XYZ file of C-alpha atoms in Angstrom:
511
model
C 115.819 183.037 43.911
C 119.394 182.361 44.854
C 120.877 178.824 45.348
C 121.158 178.460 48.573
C 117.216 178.999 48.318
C 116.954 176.529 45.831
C 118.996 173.793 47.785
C 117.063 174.677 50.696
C 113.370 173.866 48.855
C 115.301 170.613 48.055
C 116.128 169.935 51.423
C 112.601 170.599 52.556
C 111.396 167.489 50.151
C 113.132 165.517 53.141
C 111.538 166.600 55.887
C 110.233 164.109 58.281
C 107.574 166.219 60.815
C 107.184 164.819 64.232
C 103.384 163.964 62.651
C 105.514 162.177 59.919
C 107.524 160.196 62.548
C 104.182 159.128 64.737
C 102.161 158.173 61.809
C 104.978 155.650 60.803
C 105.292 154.316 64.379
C 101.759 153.258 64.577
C 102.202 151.850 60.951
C 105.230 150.017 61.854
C 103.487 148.395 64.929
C 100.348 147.971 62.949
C 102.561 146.007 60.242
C 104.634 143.943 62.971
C 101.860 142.291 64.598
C 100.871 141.471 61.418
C 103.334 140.140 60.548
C 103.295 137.748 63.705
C 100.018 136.640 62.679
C 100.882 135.514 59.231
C 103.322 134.841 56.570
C 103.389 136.661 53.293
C 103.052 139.843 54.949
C 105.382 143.066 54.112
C 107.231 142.941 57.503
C 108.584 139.323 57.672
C 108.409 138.458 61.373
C 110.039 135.595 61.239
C 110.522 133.396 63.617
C 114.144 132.460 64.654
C 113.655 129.684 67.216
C 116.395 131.561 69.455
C 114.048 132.096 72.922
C 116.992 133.431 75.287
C 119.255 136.086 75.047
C 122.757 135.899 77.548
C 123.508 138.182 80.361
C 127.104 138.273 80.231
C 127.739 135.467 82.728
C 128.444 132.495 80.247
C 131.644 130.365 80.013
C 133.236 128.736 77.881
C 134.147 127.856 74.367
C 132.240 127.587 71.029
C 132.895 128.077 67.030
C 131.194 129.833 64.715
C 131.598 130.023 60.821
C 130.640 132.846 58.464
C 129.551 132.217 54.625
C 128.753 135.444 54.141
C 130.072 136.111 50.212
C 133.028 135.235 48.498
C 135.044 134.457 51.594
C 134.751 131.687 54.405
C 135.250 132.777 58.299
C 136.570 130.398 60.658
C 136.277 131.799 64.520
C 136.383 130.274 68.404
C 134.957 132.751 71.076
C 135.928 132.000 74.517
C 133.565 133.859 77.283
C 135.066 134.488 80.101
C 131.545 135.048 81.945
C 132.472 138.792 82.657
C 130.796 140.379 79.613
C 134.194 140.063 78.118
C 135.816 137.389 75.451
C 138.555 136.249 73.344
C 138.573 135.613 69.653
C 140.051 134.038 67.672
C 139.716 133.074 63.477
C 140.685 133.055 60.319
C 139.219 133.197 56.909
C 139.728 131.681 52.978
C 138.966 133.148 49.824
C 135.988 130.316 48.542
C 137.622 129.332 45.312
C 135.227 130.583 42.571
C 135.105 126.653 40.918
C 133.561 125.729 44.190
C 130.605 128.880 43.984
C 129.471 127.477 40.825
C 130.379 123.396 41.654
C 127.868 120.730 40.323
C 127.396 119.728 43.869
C 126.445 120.802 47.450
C 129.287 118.530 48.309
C 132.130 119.984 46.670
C 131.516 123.163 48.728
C 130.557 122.050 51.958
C 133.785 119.540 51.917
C 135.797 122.273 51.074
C 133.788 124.627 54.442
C 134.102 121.188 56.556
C 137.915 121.009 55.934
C 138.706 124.672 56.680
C 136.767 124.164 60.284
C 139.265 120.695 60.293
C 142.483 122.824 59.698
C 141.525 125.779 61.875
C 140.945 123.373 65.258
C 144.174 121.438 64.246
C 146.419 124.756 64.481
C 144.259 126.436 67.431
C 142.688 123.589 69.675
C 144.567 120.647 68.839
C 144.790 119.281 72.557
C 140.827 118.972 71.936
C 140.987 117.425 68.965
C 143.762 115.046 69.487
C 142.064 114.041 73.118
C 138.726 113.371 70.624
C 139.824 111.238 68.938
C 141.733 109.203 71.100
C 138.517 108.759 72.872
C 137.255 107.947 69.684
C 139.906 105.715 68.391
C 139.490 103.994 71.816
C 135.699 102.951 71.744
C 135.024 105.535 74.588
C 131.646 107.065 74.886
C 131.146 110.615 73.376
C 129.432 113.158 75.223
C 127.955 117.010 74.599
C 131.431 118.331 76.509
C 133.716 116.434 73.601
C 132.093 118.246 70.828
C 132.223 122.218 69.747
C 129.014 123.865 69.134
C 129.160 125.783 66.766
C 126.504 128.684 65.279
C 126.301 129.085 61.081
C 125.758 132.568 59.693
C 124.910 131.615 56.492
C 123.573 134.816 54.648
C 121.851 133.442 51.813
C 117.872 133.652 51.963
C 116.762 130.296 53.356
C 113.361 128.629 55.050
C 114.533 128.484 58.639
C 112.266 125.927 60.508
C 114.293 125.126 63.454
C 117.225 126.373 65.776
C 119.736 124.242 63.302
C 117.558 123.822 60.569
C 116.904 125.728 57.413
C 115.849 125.105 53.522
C 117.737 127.079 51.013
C 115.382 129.177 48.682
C 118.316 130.443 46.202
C 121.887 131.504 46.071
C 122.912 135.563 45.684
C 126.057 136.847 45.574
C 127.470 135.116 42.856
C 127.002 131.567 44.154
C 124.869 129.004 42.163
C 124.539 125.464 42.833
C 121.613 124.093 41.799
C 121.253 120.626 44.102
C 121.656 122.751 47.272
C 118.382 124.459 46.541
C 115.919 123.134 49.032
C 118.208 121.548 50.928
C 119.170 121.714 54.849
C 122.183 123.880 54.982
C 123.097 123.037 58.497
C 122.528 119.309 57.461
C 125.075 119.238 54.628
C 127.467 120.579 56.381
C 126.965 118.212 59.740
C 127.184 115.681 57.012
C 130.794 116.706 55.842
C 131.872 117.528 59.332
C 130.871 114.230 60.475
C 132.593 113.307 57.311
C 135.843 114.167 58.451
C 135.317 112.997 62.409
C 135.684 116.742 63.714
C 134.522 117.156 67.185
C 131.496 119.798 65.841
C 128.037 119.629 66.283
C 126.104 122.790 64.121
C 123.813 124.368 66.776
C 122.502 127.108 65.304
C 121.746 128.437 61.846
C 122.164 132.429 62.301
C 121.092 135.443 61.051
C 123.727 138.377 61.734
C 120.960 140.910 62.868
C 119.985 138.369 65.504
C 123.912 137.964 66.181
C 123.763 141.412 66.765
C 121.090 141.420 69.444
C 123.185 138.510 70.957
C 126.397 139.996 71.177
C 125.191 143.262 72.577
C 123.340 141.343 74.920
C 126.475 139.496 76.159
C 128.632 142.371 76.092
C 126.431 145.106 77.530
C 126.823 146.893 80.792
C 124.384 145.837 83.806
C 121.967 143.069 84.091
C 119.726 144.104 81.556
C 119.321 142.023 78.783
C 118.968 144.052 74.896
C 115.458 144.046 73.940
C 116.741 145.008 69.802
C 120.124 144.337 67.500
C 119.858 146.261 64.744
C 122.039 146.991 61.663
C 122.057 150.352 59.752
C 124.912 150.579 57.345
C 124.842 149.380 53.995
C 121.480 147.811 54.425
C 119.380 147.962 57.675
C 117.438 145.465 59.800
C 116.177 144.198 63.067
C 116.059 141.723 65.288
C 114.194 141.826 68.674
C 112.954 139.619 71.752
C 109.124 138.891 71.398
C 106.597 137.145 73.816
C 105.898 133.784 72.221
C 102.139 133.556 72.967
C 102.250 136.924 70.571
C 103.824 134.818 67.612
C 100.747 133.490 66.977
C 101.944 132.169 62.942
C 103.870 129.271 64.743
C 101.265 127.083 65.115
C 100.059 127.326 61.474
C 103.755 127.006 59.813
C 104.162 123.815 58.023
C 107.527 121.794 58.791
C 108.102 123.649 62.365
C 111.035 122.535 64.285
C 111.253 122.275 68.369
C 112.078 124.981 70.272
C 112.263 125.844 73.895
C 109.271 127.514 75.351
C 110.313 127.882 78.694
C 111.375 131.321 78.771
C 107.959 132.442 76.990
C 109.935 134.432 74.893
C 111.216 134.029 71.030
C 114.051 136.745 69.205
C 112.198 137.693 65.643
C 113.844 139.333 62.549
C 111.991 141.357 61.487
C 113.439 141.828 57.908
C 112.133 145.662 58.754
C 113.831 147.031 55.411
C 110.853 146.288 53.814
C 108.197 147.861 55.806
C 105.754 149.819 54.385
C 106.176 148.659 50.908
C 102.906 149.293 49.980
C 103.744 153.103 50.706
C 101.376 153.862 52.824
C 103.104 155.897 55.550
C 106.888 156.403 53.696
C 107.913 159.791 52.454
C 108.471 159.795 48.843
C 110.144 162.318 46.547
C 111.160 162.076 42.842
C 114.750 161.438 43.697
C 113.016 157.946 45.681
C 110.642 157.580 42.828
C 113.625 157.156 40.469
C 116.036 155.411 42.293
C 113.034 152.667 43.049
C 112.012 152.308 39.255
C 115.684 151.826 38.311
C 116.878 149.559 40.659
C 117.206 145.728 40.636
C 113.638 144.728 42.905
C 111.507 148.263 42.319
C 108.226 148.531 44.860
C 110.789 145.956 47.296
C 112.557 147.116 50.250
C 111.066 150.538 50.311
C 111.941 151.128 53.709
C 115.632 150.500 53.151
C 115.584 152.440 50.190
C 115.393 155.381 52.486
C 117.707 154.418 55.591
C 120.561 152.321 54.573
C 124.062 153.488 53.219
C 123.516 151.528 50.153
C 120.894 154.320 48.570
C 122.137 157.725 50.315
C 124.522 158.245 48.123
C 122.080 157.537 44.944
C 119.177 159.905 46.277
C 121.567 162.552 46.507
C 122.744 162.107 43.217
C 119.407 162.270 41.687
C 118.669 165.580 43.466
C 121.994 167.188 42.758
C 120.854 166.360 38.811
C 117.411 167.387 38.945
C 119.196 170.767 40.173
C 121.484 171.039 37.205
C 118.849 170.132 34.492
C 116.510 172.954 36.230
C 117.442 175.962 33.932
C 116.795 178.265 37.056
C 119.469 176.822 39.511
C 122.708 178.037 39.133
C 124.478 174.975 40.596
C 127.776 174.281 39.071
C 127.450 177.415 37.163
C 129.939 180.142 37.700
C 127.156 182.799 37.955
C 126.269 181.400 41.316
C 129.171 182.839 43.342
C 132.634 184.418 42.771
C 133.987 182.739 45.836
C 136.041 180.616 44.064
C 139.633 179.516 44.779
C 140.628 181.218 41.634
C 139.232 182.789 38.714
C 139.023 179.358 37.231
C 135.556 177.802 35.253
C 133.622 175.425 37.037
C 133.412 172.275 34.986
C 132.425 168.491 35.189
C 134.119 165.885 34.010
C 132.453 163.680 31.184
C 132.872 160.637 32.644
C 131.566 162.007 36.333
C 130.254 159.671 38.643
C 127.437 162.142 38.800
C 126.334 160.715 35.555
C 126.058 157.119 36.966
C 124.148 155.069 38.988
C 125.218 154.730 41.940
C 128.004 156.809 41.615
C 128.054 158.317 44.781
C 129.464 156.542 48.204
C 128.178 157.276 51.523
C 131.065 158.123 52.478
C 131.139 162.016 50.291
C 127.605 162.956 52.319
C 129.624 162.561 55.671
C 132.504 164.320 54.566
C 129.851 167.084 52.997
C 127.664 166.557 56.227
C 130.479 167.723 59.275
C 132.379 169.946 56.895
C 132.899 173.356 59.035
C 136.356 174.216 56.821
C 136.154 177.968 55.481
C 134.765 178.546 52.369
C 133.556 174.427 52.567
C 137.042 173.703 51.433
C 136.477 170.178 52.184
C 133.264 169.434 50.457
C 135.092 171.335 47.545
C 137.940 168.845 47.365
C 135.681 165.884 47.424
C 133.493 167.176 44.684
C 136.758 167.563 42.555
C 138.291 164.122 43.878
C 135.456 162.021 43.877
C 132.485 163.104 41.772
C 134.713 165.160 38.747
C 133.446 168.872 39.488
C 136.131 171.110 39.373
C 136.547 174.908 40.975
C 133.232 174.366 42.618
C 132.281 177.312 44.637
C 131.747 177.727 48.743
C 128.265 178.521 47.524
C 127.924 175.153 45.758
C 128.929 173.145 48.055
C 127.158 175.025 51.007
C 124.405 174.188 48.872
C 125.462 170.221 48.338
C 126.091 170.094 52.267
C 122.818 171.573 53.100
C 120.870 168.630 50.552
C 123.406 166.276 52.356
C 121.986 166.997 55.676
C 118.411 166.874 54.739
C 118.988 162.838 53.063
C 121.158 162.394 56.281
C 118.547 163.717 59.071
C 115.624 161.732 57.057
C 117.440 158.508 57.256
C 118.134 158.980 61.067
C 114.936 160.210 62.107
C 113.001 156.783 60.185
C 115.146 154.892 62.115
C 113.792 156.114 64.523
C 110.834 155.352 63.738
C 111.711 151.341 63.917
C 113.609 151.538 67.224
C 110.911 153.603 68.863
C 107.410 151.141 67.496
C 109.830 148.072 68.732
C 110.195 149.451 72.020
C 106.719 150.685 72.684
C 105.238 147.499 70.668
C 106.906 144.995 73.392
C 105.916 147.423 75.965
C 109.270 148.024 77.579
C 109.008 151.361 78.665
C 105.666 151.116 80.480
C 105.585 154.704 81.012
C 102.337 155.504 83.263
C 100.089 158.703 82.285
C 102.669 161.465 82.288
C 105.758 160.125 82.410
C 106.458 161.229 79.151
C 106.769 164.755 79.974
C 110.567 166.292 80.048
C 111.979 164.988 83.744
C 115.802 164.766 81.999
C 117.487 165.594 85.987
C 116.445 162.430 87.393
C 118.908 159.426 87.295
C 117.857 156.701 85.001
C 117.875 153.128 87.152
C 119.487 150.075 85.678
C 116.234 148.231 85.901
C 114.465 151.242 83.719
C 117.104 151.249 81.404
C 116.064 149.479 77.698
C 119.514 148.043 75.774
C 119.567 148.337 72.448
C 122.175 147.031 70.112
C 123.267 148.400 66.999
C 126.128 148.200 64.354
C 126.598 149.300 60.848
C 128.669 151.929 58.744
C 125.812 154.935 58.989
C 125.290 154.812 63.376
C 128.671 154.248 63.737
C 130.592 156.870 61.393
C 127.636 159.274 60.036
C 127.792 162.307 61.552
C 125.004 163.087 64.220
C 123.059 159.790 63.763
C 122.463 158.878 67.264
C 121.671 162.440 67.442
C 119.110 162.340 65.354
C 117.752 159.141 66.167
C 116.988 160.595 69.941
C 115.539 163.685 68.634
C 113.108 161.711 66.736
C 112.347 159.755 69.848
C 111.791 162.419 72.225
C 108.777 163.341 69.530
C 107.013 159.930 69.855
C 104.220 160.161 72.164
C 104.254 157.165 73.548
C 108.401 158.001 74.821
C 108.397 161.575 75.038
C 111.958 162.593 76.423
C 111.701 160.657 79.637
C 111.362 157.642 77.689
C 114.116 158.562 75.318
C 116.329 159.064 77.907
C 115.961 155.212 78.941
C 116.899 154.518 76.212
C 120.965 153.025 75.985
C 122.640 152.926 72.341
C 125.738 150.967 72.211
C 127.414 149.379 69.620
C 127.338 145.515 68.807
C 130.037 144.493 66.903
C 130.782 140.885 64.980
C 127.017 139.198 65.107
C 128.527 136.936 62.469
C 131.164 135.980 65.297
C 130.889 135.968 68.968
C 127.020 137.095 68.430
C 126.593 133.711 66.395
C 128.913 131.690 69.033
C 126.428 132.934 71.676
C 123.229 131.119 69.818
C 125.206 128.129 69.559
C 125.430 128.276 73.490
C 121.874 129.077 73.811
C 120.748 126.562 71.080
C 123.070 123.692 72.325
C 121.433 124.527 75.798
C 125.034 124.348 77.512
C 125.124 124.614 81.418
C 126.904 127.857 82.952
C 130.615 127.205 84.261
């Protein structure tokens, strides 16, 4: 059997059927109402007391901060009620003293007095007429203040609109007296602290953010139904009915919300659906990466969509090629289309050796090679992973595994976007209106908005491609459905999408 045989059994591992993709959609529904029910379960569901999404005709002016890692962001969004808006921001390095600081304080001082210094330089006729006003006895109102939305992406017990319990620091942060604590309260405290015309509206998630800003931004009257992020991890946040969230009622600690729209946004923390692994595909390439990573049987889901674990699946397989005595990968009997009459070799210290040594980034430069001979995918393989004088044949054969990992990823993302969508019943396709009928004009009242952003459905090549391929095979869409279906991108939920909760939380009127 010849290599390109070989890489092509690989590939075949990957396959996702159109029986595949249907079985998980009735899983994934199966495992979000579930989730709705109860907490505890493998699809989160939870709950983000956000009940409106905007339609593009807001006004006005509002803050949001970002504590997202090691730096601080600082922005103000104005919306000029056209689907259109201004930003502006800026953003600190957190000092690393303050990420490990014996008190809540130290940091949230330090987060206060950034907000402080950014509405001094870039609305300081607000903040001067504030506190002249304040200075002067007069009465304070909603209009004197900034609302302002928190993305705070550490893993916390949200129980209200601006109110969440941290459950631990990540990302190299560790404070122990913060644990447990109100994150949007200790930092109201330090603002208040300081007298800065700020009122935190909204704790935020940036997958809701997402859904938010595409909502906003997006073209027409219809509001996004989903925000969801697939790049480095994936995740997705959508707008439920409320009488369906049925867990509310029995969740200790529950803050207020507004149930006059009847309807609640829910994150769905999706990458771990299916952890139990009852619908997934699995290969030994998954198998491994799971067992050897930092939370194995966790985020199974993920483990096969995001940008985070491409790269790492495909390393496995290209290795469980080499150490099988009858592939000739990488072995200079496998083709004399070489450059030159040079050896194949590979580095000792290849990144093929080590875990996660391979970025996204070399299966989309493998993926939409076309160069002769795959000159391309050649001079990656050399630059990035330390094979030198690779053949055409070995990398046709590393493109064609490439494309297999790729397609997979695409088409179970599919598989989220399409159980959302039929699970909120947003299509409402009668008996066969699923069947092909691609000539007739979609209407901007059948049209369903979703929102996504992320490395992979922005730069991957053929993602959205593969995504609507994947939905024309779902029953319940067919490619009628699919083509109702509008994919645009929704960038900065940790910005304007998180300035836009703050509006909807701080229940400001329209201009």
């Amino acid at each position: 059997m010849g290599l390109i045989e070989d890489a092509r059994n690989v590939a075949r591992e990957f396959e996702l059927s159109s029986e595949d993709v249907n079985k998980g959609v009735k899983e994934f529904i199966r495992q979000m109402d579930e989730g709705l029910q109860e907490t505890g379960k493998s699809m989160s569901q939870i709950p983000t007391y956000v009940t409106a999404v905007p339609n593009g005709t807001e006004k006005g002016v509002y803050l949001a901060v970002d504590l997202g890692g090691t730096n601080f962001r600082v922005c103000s969004i104005k919306l000029n009620g056209d689907t259109t808006f201004s930003l502006t921001q800026s953003k600190v390095a957190i000092p690393r003293e303050l990420m490990v600081a014996k008190t809540s304080q130290e940091l949230f001082a330090f987060l206060a007095k950034q907000i402080g210094s950014f509405l001094k330089t870039h609305h300081n006729d607000h903040f001067e007429e504030y506190h002249q006003r304040r200075n002067a006895g007069e009465p304070l109102a909603d209009e004197h203040f900034f609302q302002l939305g928190f993305t705070f992406s550490f893993p916390v017990h949200q129980i209200g609109i601006n109110k969440g319990y941290l459950i631990r620091w990540t990302k190299g942060f560790d404070i122990a007296d913060a644990i447990g604590k109100d994150v949007c309260g200790l930092l109201q405290a330090e603002i208040d602290a300081l007298h800065l015309p700020v009122k935190v509206a909204a704790l935020v998630n940036d997958t809701v953010g997402t859904l938010m800003a595409r909502s906003y931004t997006s073209p027409g009257k219809t509001g996004t139904l989903l925000g969801a992020i697939f790049g480095t991890g994936t995740n997705g946040a959508y707008v439920e009915k409320l009488h369906k969230v049925t867990k509310l009622k029995k969740m200790e600690k529950q803050g207020g919300y507004d149930d006059s729209t009847g309807n609640m946004i829910i994150n769905t923390e999706w990458g771990s659906f299916d952890n139990q692994m009852s619908v997934l595909p699995n290969t030994p390439y998954d198998d491994a990466l799971d067992q050897e990573s930092n939370n194995p049987g966790i985020q199974m889901f993920e483990k096969r969509v995001s940008g985070m674990f491409l790269g790492e699946v495909l390393r496995r397989a290209i290795l469980g090629m080499m150490k099988d005595g009858k592939t000739k990968l990488f072995k200079d009997e496998s083709s004399g289309t070489k450059d030159s009459n040079s050896t194949c070799t590979i580095t000792d210290d290849s990144p093929l050796y080590k875990q996660w040594g391979i970025d996204t980034s070399f299966l989309s430069t493998a993926h939409e090679d076309q160069s002769q001979g795959y000159r391309i995918t050649r001079q990656a393989l050399s630059k990035n992973l330390g094979v030198d004088a690779a053949s055409s044949e070995d990398a046709e054969a590393i493109k064609i595994i490439v494309e297999a990992i790729g397609k997979r990823s695409a088409r179970l993302s599919a598989v989220a976007i399409g159980a959302v969508i039929i699970a909120t019943g947003n299509l409402r396709l009668t008996a066969g209106d699923a069947m092909d009928d691609r000539q007739k004009p979609v209407l901007e009242a059948e049209v369903v908005d979703i929102g996504v952003d992320g490395s992979l459905v922005e730069y991957y090549p053929g993602f959205e491609q593969y995504v609507r391929e994947a939905l024309r095979e779902i029953e319940e869409i067919g490619a009628k459905g699919e083509k109702r279906v509008r994919i645009g991108i929704a960038k900065d939920g940790s910005g304007v999408g998180a300035a836009l909760i703050a509006l909807v939380a701080g229940g400001r009127e329209k201009e």
